[in-house]
Amino acid sequence: MSSRNKLTDRPLDEDLPDWGVLVLESHHSPQFTMDWREHDFLKLVFVLRGRGVIEFPDRVTHFRNGELVLVPPKTPNRIADAPDAASSLYICCISAKLMSFDAGIANLIKPGLVPTSGYDAGRVATQLRRMRHLQHSQQRSKKIGMVAAASRLIEWVVDAVEAQQTKPNIHASDDREAMQDYVRRLAMEFYEATTIDDAAKSLGMSRRTFTRLFQEITGQTWLTYVRKIAVNHAKHQLAQTGLSIASIAFECGFNDLSTFYRQFKSQTGVSPKAYRKQVNSSPS
């Protein structure tokens, strides 16, 4: 096991950098113990694996893999894993100063589980994974990128909490209309796409209905369509930015470079590196 994935018996240090956002990846050993702690920042805890509880002074919140737990600023808390299921967590710490411009957010940020679907959980995990990658990079834009990504997470949390409180009818009564809206959004949110099952679940459809409607509207399978959008975005980034190929791959929703290289070459006929060289050497 790499040092990055080393098991820990104690909670990790949560020392925020000057830009106010920190993402930790904590893999608990069976002997993990945690004392009560309190902090001045908002903490989002995403459960990668395992199960357990987060204790608050007035409640106990049970968690399991795929769930997101909110720990507001100045809220005493501690984590206790189930004896047979030590947890692995993404922990995103966000300075309260980054939310100070909107006092109303504090009224929505309450301790406990954030109501999420499988689709929501997937995009949160993907966002946190990218933030971890960015945090360890040497990119000049790292600080603003981390702040922007944290703001997006807070946006999703606020939307999820408000949706739960008001219980609106979030799905169009007509499945075709809902699918058309999904396809429109996919053009801007393709990097959040996880699996076809999660996509179908997010629309309240069966996989069979989702697949049929998606192909009727786009003329393509879901995976082919998503990867085509992703590669087109990658082409733009390769031509217009100096981002590393690895950063572009993660930005486009690919979790490993080999899949990105394979998909890019199958659609363009050349590797990402060769494509960047071609467009940079071409006359304006």
Tab-separated table of C-alpha atoms in Angstrom:
chain	number	residue	atom	x	y	z
A	1	MET	CA	0.000	0.000	0.000
A	2	SER	CA	1.360	3.430	-0.943
A	3	SER	CA	2.063	5.997	1.752
A	4	ARG	CA	-0.810	8.045	0.381
A	5	ASN	CA	-3.208	5.172	1.175
A	6	LYS	CA	-1.567	4.199	4.461
A	7	LEU	CA	-3.966	3.124	7.201
A	8	THR	CA	-4.232	5.480	10.152
A	9	ASP	CA	-5.233	4.888	13.788
A	10	ARG	CA	-5.918	8.575	14.416
A	11	PRO	CA	-7.641	11.425	12.534
A	12	LEU	CA	-5.439	13.416	10.164
A	13	ASP	CA	-4.353	16.987	10.893
A	14	GLU	CA	-6.758	19.501	9.369
A	15	ASP	CA	-4.540	22.552	8.861
A	16	LEU	CA	-6.032	24.771	6.168
A	17	PRO	CA	-3.691	26.548	3.730
A	18	ASP	CA	-3.985	30.301	3.299
A	19	TRP	CA	-6.501	29.967	0.441
A	20	GLY	CA	-8.913	28.142	2.736
A	21	VAL	CA	-9.533	24.734	1.127
A	22	LEU	CA	-8.040	21.365	2.046
A	23	VAL	CA	-8.966	17.859	0.861
A	24	LEU	CA	-7.763	14.851	2.846
A	25	GLU	CA	-8.002	11.148	2.057
A	26	SER	CA	-8.217	9.172	5.306
A	27	HIS	CA	-8.061	5.366	5.373
A	28	HIS	CA	-8.872	4.073	8.844
A	29	SER	CA	-7.340	1.020	10.414
A	30	PRO	CA	-9.507	-1.313	12.546
A	31	GLN	CA	-7.951	0.409	15.576
A	32	PHE	CA	-9.004	3.931	14.530
A	33	THR	CA	-10.121	6.179	17.387
A	34	MET	CA	-10.996	9.869	17.453
A	35	ASP	CA	-11.440	12.321	20.297
A	36	TRP	CA	-14.003	15.102	20.138
A	37	ARG	CA	-12.810	17.977	17.981
A	38	GLU	CA	-14.213	21.336	16.917
A	39	HIS	CA	-13.077	23.573	14.060
A	40	ASP	CA	-13.795	26.995	12.551
A	41	PHE	CA	-14.350	25.652	9.029
A	42	LEU	CA	-17.047	23.684	7.233
A	43	LYS	CA	-16.230	20.017	6.783
A	44	LEU	CA	-17.717	17.735	4.122
A	45	VAL	CA	-17.103	14.044	4.787
A	46	PHE	CA	-17.634	11.710	1.834
A	47	VAL	CA	-17.590	7.983	2.600
A	48	LEU	CA	-15.557	6.007	0.080
A	49	ARG	CA	-15.823	2.694	1.920
A	50	GLY	CA	-16.981	1.283	5.229
A	51	ARG	CA	-19.597	2.486	7.684
A	52	GLY	CA	-19.892	4.021	11.128
A	53	VAL	CA	-21.233	7.099	12.887
A	54	ILE	CA	-20.370	10.757	13.291
A	55	GLU	CA	-21.353	11.900	16.761
A	56	PHE	CA	-22.599	15.424	17.413
A	57	PRO	CA	-23.580	16.869	20.827
A	58	ASP	CA	-27.301	16.411	20.125
A	59	ARG	CA	-27.401	13.551	17.608
A	60	VAL	CA	-25.642	10.577	16.076
A	61	THR	CA	-25.484	10.310	12.276
A	62	HIS	CA	-24.957	6.867	10.770
A	63	PHE	CA	-22.994	6.734	7.519
A	64	ARG	CA	-22.016	4.156	4.903
A	65	ASN	CA	-20.182	4.153	1.579
A	66	GLY	CA	-21.433	6.696	-0.950
A	67	GLU	CA	-22.909	9.079	1.628
A	68	LEU	CA	-21.980	12.689	2.385
A	69	VAL	CA	-22.040	14.153	5.892
A	70	LEU	CA	-21.983	17.858	6.815
A	71	VAL	CA	-20.051	19.094	9.827
A	72	PRO	CA	-20.710	22.858	10.248
A	73	PRO	CA	-18.158	25.252	11.758
A	74	LYS	CA	-17.893	25.285	15.565
A	75	THR	CA	-19.735	21.958	15.883
A	76	PRO	CA	-18.102	19.371	18.187
A	77	ASN	CA	-17.860	16.025	16.422
A	78	ARG	CA	-16.099	12.702	16.359
A	79	ILE	CA	-16.105	9.629	14.114
A	80	ALA	CA	-16.500	6.026	15.251
A	81	ASP	CA	-16.253	3.234	12.682
A	82	ALA	CA	-18.260	0.031	12.773
A	83	PRO	CA	-16.080	-2.735	14.303
A	84	ASP	CA	-16.181	-4.807	11.114
A	85	ALA	CA	-16.077	-2.008	8.520
A	86	ALA	CA	-13.319	0.573	9.053
A	87	SER	CA	-14.001	3.530	6.793
A	88	SER	CA	-12.104	5.367	4.081
A	89	LEU	CA	-13.083	8.990	3.717
A	90	TYR	CA	-12.594	12.084	1.614
A	91	ILE	CA	-12.617	15.048	3.991
A	92	CYS	CA	-13.036	18.495	2.444
A	93	CYS	CA	-12.342	21.407	4.792
A	94	ILE	CA	-13.613	24.821	3.627
A	95	SER	CA	-12.922	28.099	5.422
A	96	ALA	CA	-16.059	29.867	6.686
A	97	LYS	CA	-14.676	33.066	5.144
A	98	LEU	CA	-15.413	31.676	1.676
A	99	MET	CA	-19.130	31.662	2.563
A	100	SER	CA	-19.280	34.944	4.490
A	101	PHE	CA	-20.770	36.886	1.557
A	102	ASP	CA	-24.031	34.877	1.846
A	103	ALA	CA	-25.373	34.715	5.399
A	104	GLY	CA	-28.262	32.525	4.283
A	105	ILE	CA	-25.978	29.558	3.639
A	106	ALA	CA	-25.459	29.094	7.376
A	107	ASN	CA	-29.184	28.386	7.794
A	108	LEU	CA	-28.923	25.458	5.359
A	109	ILE	CA	-25.669	23.995	6.654
A	110	LYS	CA	-26.834	21.685	9.434
A	111	PRO	CA	-24.967	18.674	10.873
A	112	GLY	CA	-25.896	15.329	9.386
A	113	LEU	CA	-26.399	13.527	6.077
A	114	VAL	CA	-26.842	15.421	2.825
A	115	PRO	CA	-29.709	13.899	0.786
A	116	THR	CA	-28.031	12.568	-2.356
A	117	SER	CA	-28.832	10.194	-5.192
A	118	GLY	CA	-26.327	7.819	-6.729
A	119	TYR	CA	-25.674	10.413	-9.431
A	120	ASP	CA	-25.047	13.147	-6.850
A	121	ALA	CA	-22.699	10.916	-4.871
A	122	GLY	CA	-20.759	10.091	-8.006
A	123	ARG	CA	-20.174	13.682	-8.975
A	124	VAL	CA	-19.168	14.625	-5.419
A	125	ALA	CA	-16.618	11.796	-5.360
A	126	THR	CA	-15.305	12.822	-8.782
A	127	GLN	CA	-15.007	16.461	-7.728
A	128	LEU	CA	-13.108	15.541	-4.564
A	129	ARG	CA	-10.814	13.223	-6.497
A	130	ARG	CA	-9.966	16.038	-8.900
A	131	MET	CA	-9.409	18.422	-6.015
A	132	ARG	CA	-6.931	15.963	-4.492
A	133	HIS	CA	-5.138	15.788	-7.828
A	134	LEU	CA	-5.084	19.593	-8.158
A	135	GLN	CA	-3.960	20.050	-4.556
A	136	HIS	CA	-0.795	18.036	-5.228
A	137	SER	CA	-0.076	19.722	-8.563
A	138	GLN	CA	2.217	22.651	-9.287
A	139	GLN	CA	-0.302	24.511	-11.424
A	140	ARG	CA	-0.283	28.295	-11.091
A	141	SER	CA	-4.086	28.203	-10.949
A	142	LYS	CA	-4.175	25.711	-8.072
A	143	LYS	CA	-5.426	28.081	-5.392
A	144	ILE	CA	-8.257	29.632	-7.371
A	145	GLY	CA	-9.100	26.190	-8.768
A	146	MET	CA	-9.461	24.744	-5.281
A	147	VAL	CA	-11.659	27.638	-4.146
A	148	ALA	CA	-13.835	27.362	-7.253
A	149	ALA	CA	-14.244	23.603	-6.794
A	150	ALA	CA	-15.129	24.042	-3.118
A	151	SER	CA	-17.753	26.640	-4.050
A	152	ARG	CA	-19.255	24.172	-6.504
A	153	LEU	CA	-19.499	21.539	-3.770
A	154	ILE	CA	-21.265	23.995	-1.481
A	155	GLU	CA	-23.639	24.845	-4.330
A	156	TRP	CA	-24.561	21.170	-4.736
A	157	VAL	CA	-25.056	20.768	-0.996
A	158	VAL	CA	-27.302	23.833	-0.767
A	159	ASP	CA	-29.352	22.678	-3.757
A	160	ALA	CA	-29.737	19.181	-2.275
A	161	VAL	CA	-30.818	20.512	1.120
A	162	GLU	CA	-33.290	22.971	-0.397
A	163	ALA	CA	-34.741	20.268	-2.630
A	164	GLN	CA	-35.251	18.037	0.388
A	165	GLN	CA	-36.919	20.818	2.370
A	166	THR	CA	-39.322	21.944	-0.347
A	167	LYS	CA	-39.782	18.491	-1.935
A	168	PRO	CA	-40.438	19.830	-5.432
A	169	ASN	CA	-41.342	17.594	-8.328
A	170	ILE	CA	-37.865	17.541	-9.814
A	171	HIS	CA	-38.715	15.197	-12.656
A	172	ALA	CA	-40.681	16.274	-15.699
A	173	SER	CA	-43.981	14.459	-16.002
A	174	ASP	CA	-43.007	13.458	-19.501
A	175	ASP	CA	-39.970	11.165	-19.707
A	176	ARG	CA	-38.969	12.507	-23.120
A	177	GLU	CA	-38.982	16.080	-21.860
A	178	ALA	CA	-36.860	15.040	-18.875
A	179	MET	CA	-34.404	13.294	-21.180
A	180	GLN	CA	-34.162	16.298	-23.507
A	181	ASP	CA	-33.330	18.484	-20.522
A	182	TYR	CA	-30.741	15.941	-19.352
A	183	VAL	CA	-29.053	15.891	-22.769
A	184	ARG	CA	-28.897	19.717	-22.783
A	185	ARG	CA	-27.279	19.743	-19.352
A	186	LEU	CA	-24.890	16.960	-20.272
A	187	ALA	CA	-23.125	19.276	-22.725
A	188	MET	CA	-21.928	21.348	-19.752
A	189	GLU	CA	-21.852	18.677	-17.054
A	190	PHE	CA	-20.359	15.719	-18.933
A	191	TYR	CA	-17.427	15.508	-16.510
A	192	GLU	CA	-19.868	14.664	-13.716
A	193	ALA	CA	-21.292	11.645	-15.548
A	194	THR	CA	-20.441	8.441	-13.671
A	195	THR	CA	-22.460	5.446	-14.873
A	196	ILE	CA	-25.576	4.952	-16.959
A	197	ASP	CA	-27.296	3.410	-13.929
A	198	ASP	CA	-26.690	6.550	-11.864
A	199	ALA	CA	-27.862	8.733	-14.761
A	200	ALA	CA	-31.077	6.709	-15.078
A	201	LYS	CA	-31.633	6.861	-11.330
A	202	SER	CA	-31.172	10.649	-11.312
A	203	LEU	CA	-34.128	10.921	-13.728
A	204	GLY	CA	-36.234	8.353	-11.925
A	205	MET	CA	-36.169	6.016	-14.926
A	206	SER	CA	-35.357	2.375	-15.403
A	207	ARG	CA	-32.120	1.642	-17.249
A	208	ARG	CA	-34.135	0.260	-20.171
A	209	THR	CA	-36.300	3.399	-20.520
A	210	PHE	CA	-33.291	5.671	-20.126
A	211	THR	CA	-31.294	3.793	-22.786
A	212	ARG	CA	-34.178	3.800	-25.260
A	213	LEU	CA	-34.966	7.506	-24.890
A	214	PHE	CA	-31.312	8.551	-24.919
A	215	GLN	CA	-30.663	6.753	-28.202
A	216	GLU	CA	-33.866	8.103	-29.747
A	217	ILE	CA	-32.870	11.689	-28.933
A	218	THR	CA	-29.102	11.560	-29.587
A	219	GLY	CA	-28.775	8.645	-31.998
A	220	GLN	CA	-25.928	7.287	-29.860
A	221	THR	CA	-25.361	5.208	-26.770
A	222	TRP	CA	-24.878	7.078	-23.509
A	223	LEU	CA	-21.207	6.109	-23.131
A	224	THR	CA	-20.316	6.982	-26.731
A	225	TYR	CA	-22.025	10.356	-26.415
A	226	VAL	CA	-20.374	11.251	-23.101
A	227	ARG	CA	-16.913	10.250	-24.301
A	228	LYS	CA	-17.312	12.212	-27.539
A	229	ILE	CA	-18.134	15.370	-25.577
A	230	ALA	CA	-15.232	14.697	-23.216
A	231	VAL	CA	-12.711	14.227	-26.027
A	232	ASN	CA	-13.938	17.388	-27.786
A	233	HIS	CA	-13.375	19.314	-24.561
A	234	ALA	CA	-9.938	17.728	-24.214
A	235	LYS	CA	-9.062	18.864	-27.754
A	236	HIS	CA	-9.982	22.429	-26.826
A	237	GLN	CA	-7.920	22.312	-23.631
A	238	LEU	CA	-4.908	20.821	-25.413
A	239	ALA	CA	-5.043	23.550	-28.042
A	240	GLN	CA	-5.882	26.538	-25.850
A	241	THR	CA	-4.181	25.879	-22.487
A	242	GLY	CA	-0.878	24.716	-21.094
A	243	LEU	CA	-2.468	22.255	-18.678
A	244	SER	CA	-0.753	18.901	-18.377
A	245	ILE	CA	-2.316	15.957	-20.188
A	246	ALA	CA	-3.018	14.269	-16.850
A	247	SER	CA	-4.875	17.344	-15.569
A	248	ILE	CA	-6.944	17.532	-18.741
A	249	ALA	CA	-7.809	13.844	-18.497
A	250	PHE	CA	-9.116	14.242	-14.943
A	251	GLU	CA	-10.925	17.460	-15.861
A	252	CYS	CA	-12.732	15.598	-18.639
A	253	GLY	CA	-13.942	12.872	-16.302
A	254	PHE	CA	-11.434	10.101	-17.068
A	255	ASN	CA	-10.259	8.340	-13.932
A	256	ASP	CA	-7.123	6.874	-15.503
A	257	LEU	CA	-4.766	8.016	-18.240
A	258	SER	CA	-4.802	4.772	-20.207
A	259	THR	CA	-8.548	5.050	-20.858
A	260	PHE	CA	-8.158	8.708	-21.817
A	261	TYR	CA	-5.323	7.976	-24.270
A	262	ARG	CA	-7.250	5.090	-25.808
A	263	GLN	CA	-10.471	7.064	-26.254
A	264	PHE	CA	-8.694	10.154	-27.535
A	265	LYS	CA	-6.763	8.230	-30.158
A	266	SER	CA	-9.816	6.239	-31.269
A	267	GLN	CA	-11.680	9.486	-31.999
A	268	THR	CA	-8.874	11.637	-33.399
A	269	GLY	CA	-6.390	9.105	-34.773
A	270	VAL	CA	-3.515	10.589	-32.770
A	271	SER	CA	-2.380	10.707	-29.145
A	272	PRO	CA	-3.106	13.786	-26.971
A	273	LYS	CA	0.569	14.767	-27.121
A	274	ALA	CA	0.668	14.479	-30.900
A	275	TYR	CA	-2.578	16.449	-31.217
A	276	ARG	CA	-1.197	19.312	-29.115
A	277	LYS	CA	1.973	19.343	-31.202
A	278	GLN	CA	-0.044	19.439	-34.435
A	279	VAL	CA	-2.292	22.337	-33.432
A	280	ASN	CA	0.575	24.333	-31.950
A	281	SER	CA	2.643	23.966	-35.126
A	282	SER	CA	-0.245	24.834	-37.482
A	283	PRO	CA	-0.514	28.393	-38.882
A	284	SER	CA	-3.089	30.555	-37.078
